[in-house]
């Protein structure tokens, strides 16, 4: 059985209209993958940066997977939310990226998007906030029903991930 | 001396906490400690330390410099729980009390070689404006009871923080027997450059 270690952190996010942000993240894999240790999902702290416009979370990710096949390589999906001073949470973006498949240190920038409603909903959103959200989060990382969505681009999330592979070359896999 | 079937691999970490960039604060010192999983154990070196108190330079050197050495070697059977360095920075406030100016953590790099990491620092925020004013007056700011909490992912969803400043740390990493145990952490471009030199 081959093993994969994902060791890194969700560094932070930039390019969003407001800055008191947190991120809910999760890792989705195919059926051949088995999580041996680590947390496959979590939620970061809420950060309001003092000086810069980048929100920094430095949320550690440490996952150990064992696998019998290459299909269903792990995908990291993110939801960026904004928390205002009253404690209300508003969705600011969905995004996903594949975990890198080559060993070593990688710096990733994951782009995010937000569903756009009708023009009445957009007008209401300008005044009271809120806005449409996805009913089930798997649309974030699957392509199945995307053609129904109309979205607008939001900021980017920065991640630093280190990948260690074990026994992949014994099974003849080059990466 | 070297066995053909090693059961542990070693990671040797040399480096320094070079300094910090806090635009609003001066006279800062830092504490570091290494946080690691259950499969890891330090074999030599210091797991924690406190630096000197440093002031910003004048003129063309606005940075704050500690130049604080890090030397430690770990042995492990499993990359899970890879060591992280958790840094906390403290300094005086207007009344002279010692308050926390930032917490941060970063994983020690996975690959051998020289690496520089810039770690963002954050402080926990008070819940209300009254608490914020009281803590400013009394000199007792919100702090984490255990600085190692910044290296963990659980329980973070209930904290609100404010990020201010960064700390720069440089590492030189040497690993032993990771390849013999089957672990591949080297990027492929480095490998292809190496085989080009060989053949």
Short mmCIF file of C-alpha atoms in Angstrom, two decimals:
data_model
loop_
_atom_site.label_atom_id
_atom_site.label_comp_id
_atom_site.label_asym_id
_atom_site.label_seq_id
_atom_site.Cartn_x
_atom_site.Cartn_y
_atom_site.Cartn_z
CA UNK A 1 0.00 0.00 0.00
CA UNK A 2 1.34 3.42 -0.86
CA UNK A 3 1.18 6.29 1.60
CA UNK A 4 0.82 10.03 1.21
CA UNK A 5 1.61 12.70 3.79
CA UNK A 6 0.21 16.19 3.43
CA UNK A 7 1.99 18.56 5.86
CA UNK A 8 1.45 22.29 5.60
CA UNK A 9 -0.86 25.14 6.43
CA UNK A 10 -3.62 27.35 5.10
CA UNK A 11 -1.70 30.61 5.18
CA UNK A 12 -4.40 33.20 4.58
CA UNK A 13 -6.62 34.96 2.08
CA UNK A 14 -6.48 38.21 0.13
CA UNK A 15 -8.52 40.09 -2.40
CA UNK A 16 -11.84 39.87 -0.57
CA UNK A 17 -14.02 42.97 -0.13
CA UNK A 18 -13.84 42.84 3.67
CA UNK A 19 -11.25 41.47 5.98
CA UNK A 20 -12.71 39.76 9.06
CA UNK A 21 -12.54 36.29 7.48
CA UNK A 22 -12.45 32.62 8.43
CA UNK A 23 -12.30 29.49 6.33
CA UNK A 24 -13.99 26.11 6.59
CA UNK A 25 -11.90 23.48 4.84
CA UNK A 26 -12.12 19.80 4.12
CA UNK A 27 -10.30 17.12 2.13
CA UNK A 28 -12.26 14.78 -0.15
CA UNK A 29 -10.80 11.56 -1.55
CA UNK A 30 -11.95 8.62 -3.64
CA UNK A 31 -12.91 5.21 -2.29
CA UNK A 32 -9.43 3.68 -2.49
CA UNK A 33 -7.96 6.17 0.00
CA UNK A 34 -7.99 5.58 3.73
CA UNK A 35 -7.19 8.28 6.30
CA UNK A 36 -4.72 6.90 8.86
CA UNK A 37 -4.20 9.98 11.02
CA UNK A 38 -5.05 13.64 11.05
CA UNK A 39 -8.22 15.70 10.81
CA UNK A 40 -9.80 15.78 7.38
CA UNK A 41 -11.79 18.94 7.96
CA UNK A 42 -11.76 21.96 10.18
CA UNK A 43 -12.41 25.63 10.57
CA UNK A 44 -9.82 28.34 11.01
CA UNK A 45 -9.84 31.25 13.44
CA UNK A 46 -11.37 34.59 12.49
CA UNK A 47 -8.70 37.13 11.60
CA UNK A 48 -9.02 40.93 11.34
CA UNK A 49 -5.68 42.18 10.07
CA UNK A 50 -4.32 45.32 11.62
CA UNK A 51 -2.27 46.74 8.78
CA UNK A 52 -2.44 44.66 5.60
CA UNK A 53 -5.46 43.56 3.59
CA UNK A 54 -4.45 39.88 3.78
CA UNK A 55 -6.13 37.82 6.51
CA UNK A 56 -3.64 35.34 8.01
CA UNK A 57 -4.80 32.07 9.53
CA UNK A 58 -1.67 29.81 9.59
CA UNK A 59 -3.96 26.83 10.11
CA UNK A 60 -1.89 23.59 10.24
CA UNK A 61 -2.82 20.62 8.07
CA UNK A 62 -1.24 17.23 8.80
CA UNK A 63 -2.82 14.23 7.07
CA UNK A 64 -1.60 10.68 6.55
CA UNK A 65 -3.37 8.67 3.83
CA UNK A 66 -2.87 5.09 2.67
CA UNK A 67 -4.11 4.11 -0.77
CA UNK A 68 -4.55 1.11 -3.03
CA UNK A 69 -5.13 3.12 -6.21
CA UNK A 70 -4.47 6.47 -7.85
CA UNK A 71 -8.09 7.41 -8.61
CA UNK A 72 -9.70 9.94 -6.34
CA UNK A 73 -6.51 11.84 -5.50
CA UNK A 74 -7.25 14.10 -2.50
CA UNK A 75 -8.92 17.44 -3.17
CA UNK A 76 -8.96 20.29 -0.68
CA UNK A 77 -12.17 22.34 -0.71
CA UNK A 78 -12.60 25.67 1.04
CA UNK A 79 -15.42 28.02 2.04
CA UNK A 80 -14.39 31.53 3.01
CA UNK A 81 -16.80 33.31 5.33
CA UNK A 82 -16.91 36.82 6.72
CA UNK A 83 -17.86 37.49 10.34
CA UNK A 84 -18.93 41.02 11.17
CA UNK A 85 -18.75 42.81 14.49
CA UNK A 86 -22.18 41.52 15.50
CA UNK A 87 -21.14 37.90 15.01
CA UNK A 88 -23.18 37.29 11.85
CA UNK A 89 -21.52 35.11 9.21
CA UNK A 90 -21.78 35.72 5.49
CA UNK A 91 -20.45 33.52 2.71
CA UNK A 92 -17.66 35.12 0.70
CA UNK A 93 -16.43 32.35 -1.56
CA UNK A 94 -16.10 28.69 -2.46
CA UNK A 95 -12.95 27.18 -3.92
CA UNK A 96 -11.10 23.92 -4.31
CA UNK A 97 -7.69 22.72 -5.42
CA UNK A 98 -6.14 19.30 -5.88
CA UNK A 99 -3.46 18.34 -3.40
CA UNK A 100 -0.18 18.36 -5.39
CA UNK A 101 0.90 14.97 -6.66
CA UNK A 102 4.66 15.53 -6.70
CA UNK A 103 6.77 15.44 -3.55
CA UNK A 104 8.28 18.57 -2.08
CA UNK A 105 7.13 21.96 -0.98
CA UNK A 106 4.36 23.75 -2.93
CA UNK A 107 2.86 27.20 -2.63
CA UNK A 108 -0.72 27.20 -3.95
CA UNK A 109 -3.13 29.99 -4.70
CA UNK A 110 -6.71 28.77 -4.73
CA UNK A 111 -9.17 31.04 -6.52
CA UNK A 112 -12.67 31.42 -5.10
CA UNK A 113 -16.11 32.28 -6.46
CA UNK A 114 -19.52 33.12 -5.04
CA UNK A 115 -22.94 32.27 -6.47
CA UNK A 116 -24.73 35.25 -7.99
CA UNK A 117 -28.46 35.58 -7.57
CA UNK A 118 -31.01 37.54 -9.59
CA UNK A 119 -30.70 41.33 -9.75
CA UNK A 120 -33.24 41.70 -6.94
CA UNK A 121 -31.17 39.41 -4.73
CA UNK A 122 -28.01 41.32 -5.59
CA UNK A 123 -29.66 44.60 -4.64
CA UNK A 124 -30.85 43.16 -1.34
CA UNK A 125 -27.39 41.75 -0.73
CA UNK A 126 -25.88 45.21 -1.10
CA UNK A 127 -28.04 46.49 1.74
CA UNK A 128 -28.58 43.65 4.19
CA UNK A 129 -25.92 41.10 3.23
CA UNK A 130 -26.56 37.39 2.90
CA UNK A 131 -26.87 35.95 -0.54
CA UNK A 132 -27.38 32.56 -2.16
CA UNK A 133 -25.40 29.59 -0.88
CA UNK A 134 -24.98 26.09 -2.24
CA UNK A 135 -27.33 23.52 -0.75
CA UNK A 136 -24.74 20.77 -0.80
CA UNK A 137 -21.03 21.53 -0.73
CA UNK A 138 -19.98 18.81 -3.16
CA UNK A 139 -20.67 21.10 -6.10
CA UNK A 140 -17.51 22.92 -4.97
CA UNK A 141 -15.27 20.07 -6.10
CA UNK A 142 -17.34 18.19 -8.69
CA UNK A 143 -18.19 19.34 -12.16
CA UNK A 144 -21.53 17.59 -12.38
CA UNK A 145 -24.24 20.25 -12.11
CA UNK A 146 -22.15 23.36 -12.58
CA UNK A 147 -23.93 24.49 -15.72
CA UNK A 148 -26.82 25.74 -13.63
CA UNK A 149 -24.68 28.17 -11.66
CA UNK A 150 -23.96 31.82 -12.33
CA UNK A 151 -21.02 33.00 -10.23
CA UNK A 152 -18.81 35.99 -9.56
CA UNK A 153 -15.10 35.86 -8.76
CA UNK A 154 -13.87 36.63 -5.25
CA UNK A 155 -10.38 36.67 -3.70
CA UNK A 156 -7.68 33.99 -3.46
CA UNK A 157 -6.63 31.70 -0.61
CA UNK A 158 -2.94 30.92 -0.16
CA UNK A 159 -1.77 27.52 0.99
CA UNK A 160 1.67 26.05 1.61
CA UNK A 161 1.65 22.28 1.38
CA UNK A 162 4.52 19.82 1.69
CA UNK A 163 3.99 16.40 0.15
CA UNK A 164 5.82 13.19 1.13
CA UNK A 165 5.13 10.02 -0.84
CA UNK A 166 6.01 6.53 0.33
CA UNK A 167 6.32 3.35 -1.75
CA UNK A 168 4.88 4.97 -4.87
CA UNK A 169 7.97 4.01 -6.86
CA UNK A 170 7.70 0.40 -5.69
CA UNK A 171 4.36 0.21 -7.48
CA UNK A 172 5.87 1.76 -10.58
CA UNK A 173 4.26 5.18 -10.19
CA UNK A 174 6.32 8.14 -11.35
CA UNK A 175 5.60 11.57 -9.89
CA UNK B 1 27.94 1.34 11.83
CA UNK B 2 25.01 2.24 9.60
CA UNK B 3 22.41 -0.51 9.53
CA UNK B 4 20.93 -1.64 6.26
CA UNK B 5 17.40 -1.70 7.65
CA UNK B 6 16.91 1.42 9.71
CA UNK B 7 13.70 1.76 11.69
CA UNK B 8 13.91 5.49 12.39
CA UNK B 9 14.84 8.48 10.29
CA UNK B 10 16.51 11.61 11.60
CA UNK B 11 15.81 15.26 10.82
CA UNK B 12 18.47 17.76 11.82
CA UNK B 13 17.39 21.40 12.01
CA UNK B 14 19.89 24.26 12.09
CA UNK B 15 18.72 27.78 11.76
CA UNK B 16 17.96 31.06 13.39
CA UNK B 17 15.09 33.31 14.23
CA UNK B 18 16.45 36.23 12.26
CA UNK B 19 14.15 38.98 13.39
CA UNK B 20 10.72 40.50 13.21
CA UNK B 21 8.80 43.20 11.45
CA UNK B 22 6.29 44.89 13.77
CA UNK B 23 5.71 48.41 12.49
CA UNK B 24 4.09 49.70 15.68
CA UNK B 25 6.05 48.04 18.48
CA UNK B 26 9.63 48.07 19.73
CA UNK B 27 11.71 46.42 22.49
CA UNK B 28 10.46 42.95 21.71
CA UNK B 29 11.68 39.50 22.75
CA UNK B 30 10.49 36.12 21.53
CA UNK B 31 10.05 32.64 22.95
CA UNK B 32 10.03 29.55 20.75
CA UNK B 33 9.18 25.92 21.34
CA UNK B 34 8.93 22.91 19.05
CA UNK B 35 5.60 21.07 18.86
CA UNK B 36 5.63 17.55 17.44
CA UNK B 37 3.52 14.38 17.26
CA UNK B 38 3.69 11.24 19.36
CA UNK B 39 6.00 9.44 16.97
CA UNK B 40 8.71 12.07 17.25
CA UNK B 41 11.40 12.55 19.90
CA UNK B 42 14.22 15.09 20.11
CA UNK B 43 17.62 13.42 20.31
CA UNK B 44 19.79 16.49 20.84
CA UNK B 45 19.51 20.24 21.01
CA UNK B 46 17.16 22.61 22.78
CA UNK B 47 13.39 22.34 22.44
CA UNK B 48 12.61 25.82 23.67
CA UNK B 49 14.28 29.13 24.38
CA UNK B 50 13.88 32.84 25.07
CA UNK B 51 15.68 35.46 23.06
CA UNK B 52 17.18 38.79 24.04
CA UNK B 53 15.18 42.04 24.03
CA UNK B 54 15.80 43.85 20.76
CA UNK B 55 15.22 47.40 19.55
CA UNK B 56 14.73 48.54 16.01
CA UNK B 57 17.81 49.88 14.29
CA UNK B 58 18.16 53.47 13.25
CA UNK B 59 18.15 54.97 9.82
CA UNK B 60 18.27 52.54 6.95
CA UNK B 61 17.77 49.39 9.08
CA UNK B 62 14.22 49.59 10.40
CA UNK B 63 14.08 45.85 11.08
CA UNK B 64 14.22 44.29 14.52
CA UNK B 65 16.98 41.66 14.74
CA UNK B 66 17.34 38.75 17.18
CA UNK B 67 19.73 36.43 15.28
CA UNK B 68 18.64 33.70 17.71
CA UNK B 69 20.11 30.22 17.02
CA UNK B 70 18.00 27.08 16.56
CA UNK B 71 19.68 23.68 16.74
CA UNK B 72 17.80 20.47 17.28
CA UNK B 73 17.70 16.93 15.91
CA UNK B 74 14.59 14.74 15.90
CA UNK B 75 14.17 11.04 15.32
CA UNK B 76 10.89 9.54 14.17
CA UNK B 77 9.20 6.53 12.62
CA UNK B 78 6.41 8.44 10.87
CA UNK B 79 6.17 11.83 9.15
CA UNK B 80 2.79 12.43 10.79
CA UNK B 81 3.22 15.03 13.51
CA UNK B 82 6.10 16.70 11.66
CA UNK B 83 7.62 19.29 14.06
CA UNK B 84 6.37 22.84 14.04
CA UNK B 85 8.05 25.79 15.65
CA UNK B 86 5.65 27.92 17.72
CA UNK B 87 6.90 31.46 18.32
CA UNK B 88 5.46 34.03 20.74
CA UNK B 89 6.60 37.65 20.79
CA UNK B 90 6.27 39.88 23.86
CA UNK B 91 6.98 43.54 24.51
CA UNK B 92 6.15 46.45 26.84
CA UNK B 93 2.97 48.49 26.53
CA UNK B 94 2.59 52.19 27.33
CA UNK B 95 2.47 51.51 31.07
CA UNK B 96 5.53 49.25 31.08
CA UNK B 97 3.72 45.90 31.48
CA UNK B 98 4.88 42.91 29.50
CA UNK B 99 2.16 42.01 27.01
CA UNK B 100 1.95 39.56 24.14
CA UNK B 101 2.48 41.07 20.69
CA UNK B 102 1.99 37.98 18.56
CA UNK B 103 1.76 34.21 18.28
CA UNK B 104 2.60 32.20 15.20
CA UNK B 105 3.64 28.74 14.08
CA UNK B 106 5.10 27.15 10.98
CA UNK B 107 6.08 23.60 10.03
CA UNK B 108 9.79 22.89 9.85
CA UNK B 109 10.52 22.44 6.10
CA UNK B 110 10.22 18.89 4.77
CA UNK B 111 13.07 18.87 2.26
CA UNK B 112 16.82 19.11 2.88
CA UNK B 113 18.37 22.46 2.08
CA UNK B 114 18.12 26.09 3.02
CA UNK B 115 14.68 27.62 3.53
CA UNK B 116 13.46 30.99 4.75
CA UNK B 117 9.99 31.30 6.22
CA UNK B 118 8.09 34.49 7.06
CA UNK B 119 5.58 33.66 9.79
CA UNK B 120 2.60 36.01 10.32
CA UNK B 121 1.92 36.85 13.98
CA UNK B 122 -1.52 37.36 15.52
CA UNK B 123 -2.95 38.25 18.93
CA UNK B 124 -6.30 37.12 20.38
CA UNK B 125 -8.92 39.88 20.35
CA UNK B 126 -11.04 40.94 23.30
CA UNK B 127 -14.70 40.05 23.09
CA UNK B 128 -16.12 43.51 23.68
CA UNK B 129 -14.96 47.11 23.58
CA UNK B 130 -15.26 47.42 27.36
CA UNK B 131 -13.00 44.41 27.83
CA UNK B 132 -10.58 45.86 25.31
CA UNK B 133 -10.37 49.12 27.25
CA UNK B 134 -10.03 47.36 30.60
CA UNK B 135 -7.26 45.13 29.35
CA UNK B 136 -5.42 48.13 27.89
CA UNK B 137 -5.74 49.95 31.22
CA UNK B 138 -4.74 47.05 33.46
CA UNK B 139 -2.02 45.67 31.16
CA UNK B 140 -3.58 42.18 31.09
CA UNK B 141 -4.26 41.41 27.45
CA UNK B 142 -5.98 38.25 26.19
CA UNK B 143 -3.36 35.49 25.98
CA UNK B 144 -3.29 31.80 25.18
CA UNK B 145 -2.71 29.78 28.35
CA UNK B 146 -0.48 27.39 26.40
CA UNK B 147 1.51 28.85 23.47
CA UNK B 148 1.51 25.42 21.83
CA UNK B 149 -2.16 25.92 20.93
CA UNK B 150 -1.16 27.92 17.86
CA UNK B 151 0.36 24.79 16.35
CA UNK B 152 -2.90 22.83 16.54
CA UNK B 153 -5.92 22.96 14.31
CA UNK B 154 -8.68 21.95 16.74
CA UNK B 155 -10.59 24.51 18.71
CA UNK B 156 -9.58 27.37 16.50
CA UNK B 157 -13.05 28.12 15.26
CA UNK B 158 -14.00 29.95 18.42
CA UNK B 159 -11.05 32.35 18.47
CA UNK B 160 -10.99 35.80 16.96
CA UNK B 161 -7.56 37.24 16.32
CA UNK B 162 -5.86 40.27 14.85
CA UNK B 163 -2.78 39.72 12.75
CA UNK B 164 0.01 42.25 13.15
CA UNK B 165 3.61 41.80 12.14
CA UNK B 166 5.74 38.91 10.89
CA UNK B 167 8.77 36.95 12.12
CA UNK B 168 11.45 35.69 9.71
CA UNK B 169 13.06 32.31 10.41
CA UNK B 170 15.70 30.62 8.29
CA UNK B 171 16.25 26.85 8.36
CA UNK B 172 18.93 24.46 7.11
CA UNK B 173 17.55 20.93 7.06
CA UNK B 174 19.42 17.62 6.80
CA UNK B 175 17.56 14.30 6.80
CA UNK B 176 18.94 10.79 7.26
CA UNK B 177 17.45 7.46 6.15
CA UNK B 178 14.18 8.88 4.85
CA UNK B 179 14.84 7.36 1.41
CA UNK B 180 15.82 4.01 2.94
CA UNK B 181 12.46 3.86 4.67
CA UNK B 182 10.71 4.59 1.38
CA UNK B 183 9.79 8.24 1.95
CA UNK B 184 10.18 10.53 -1.04
CA UNK B 185 10.17 14.22 -0.18
CA UNK B 186 12.45 15.58 -2.88
CA UNK B 187 10.91 17.66 -5.65
CA UNK B 188 11.25 16.10 -9.10
CA UNK B 189 13.17 19.03 -10.67
CA UNK B 190 15.92 18.62 -8.10
CA UNK B 191 16.07 14.87 -8.86
CA UNK B 192 16.32 15.37 -12.63
CA UNK B 193 19.11 17.92 -12.18
CA UNK B 194 20.96 15.40 -10.02
CA UNK B 195 20.65 12.55 -12.53
CA UNK B 196 21.78 14.89 -15.32
CA UNK B 197 24.97 15.59 -13.41
CA UNK B 198 25.53 11.88 -12.77
CA UNK B 199 25.11 10.57 -16.30
#
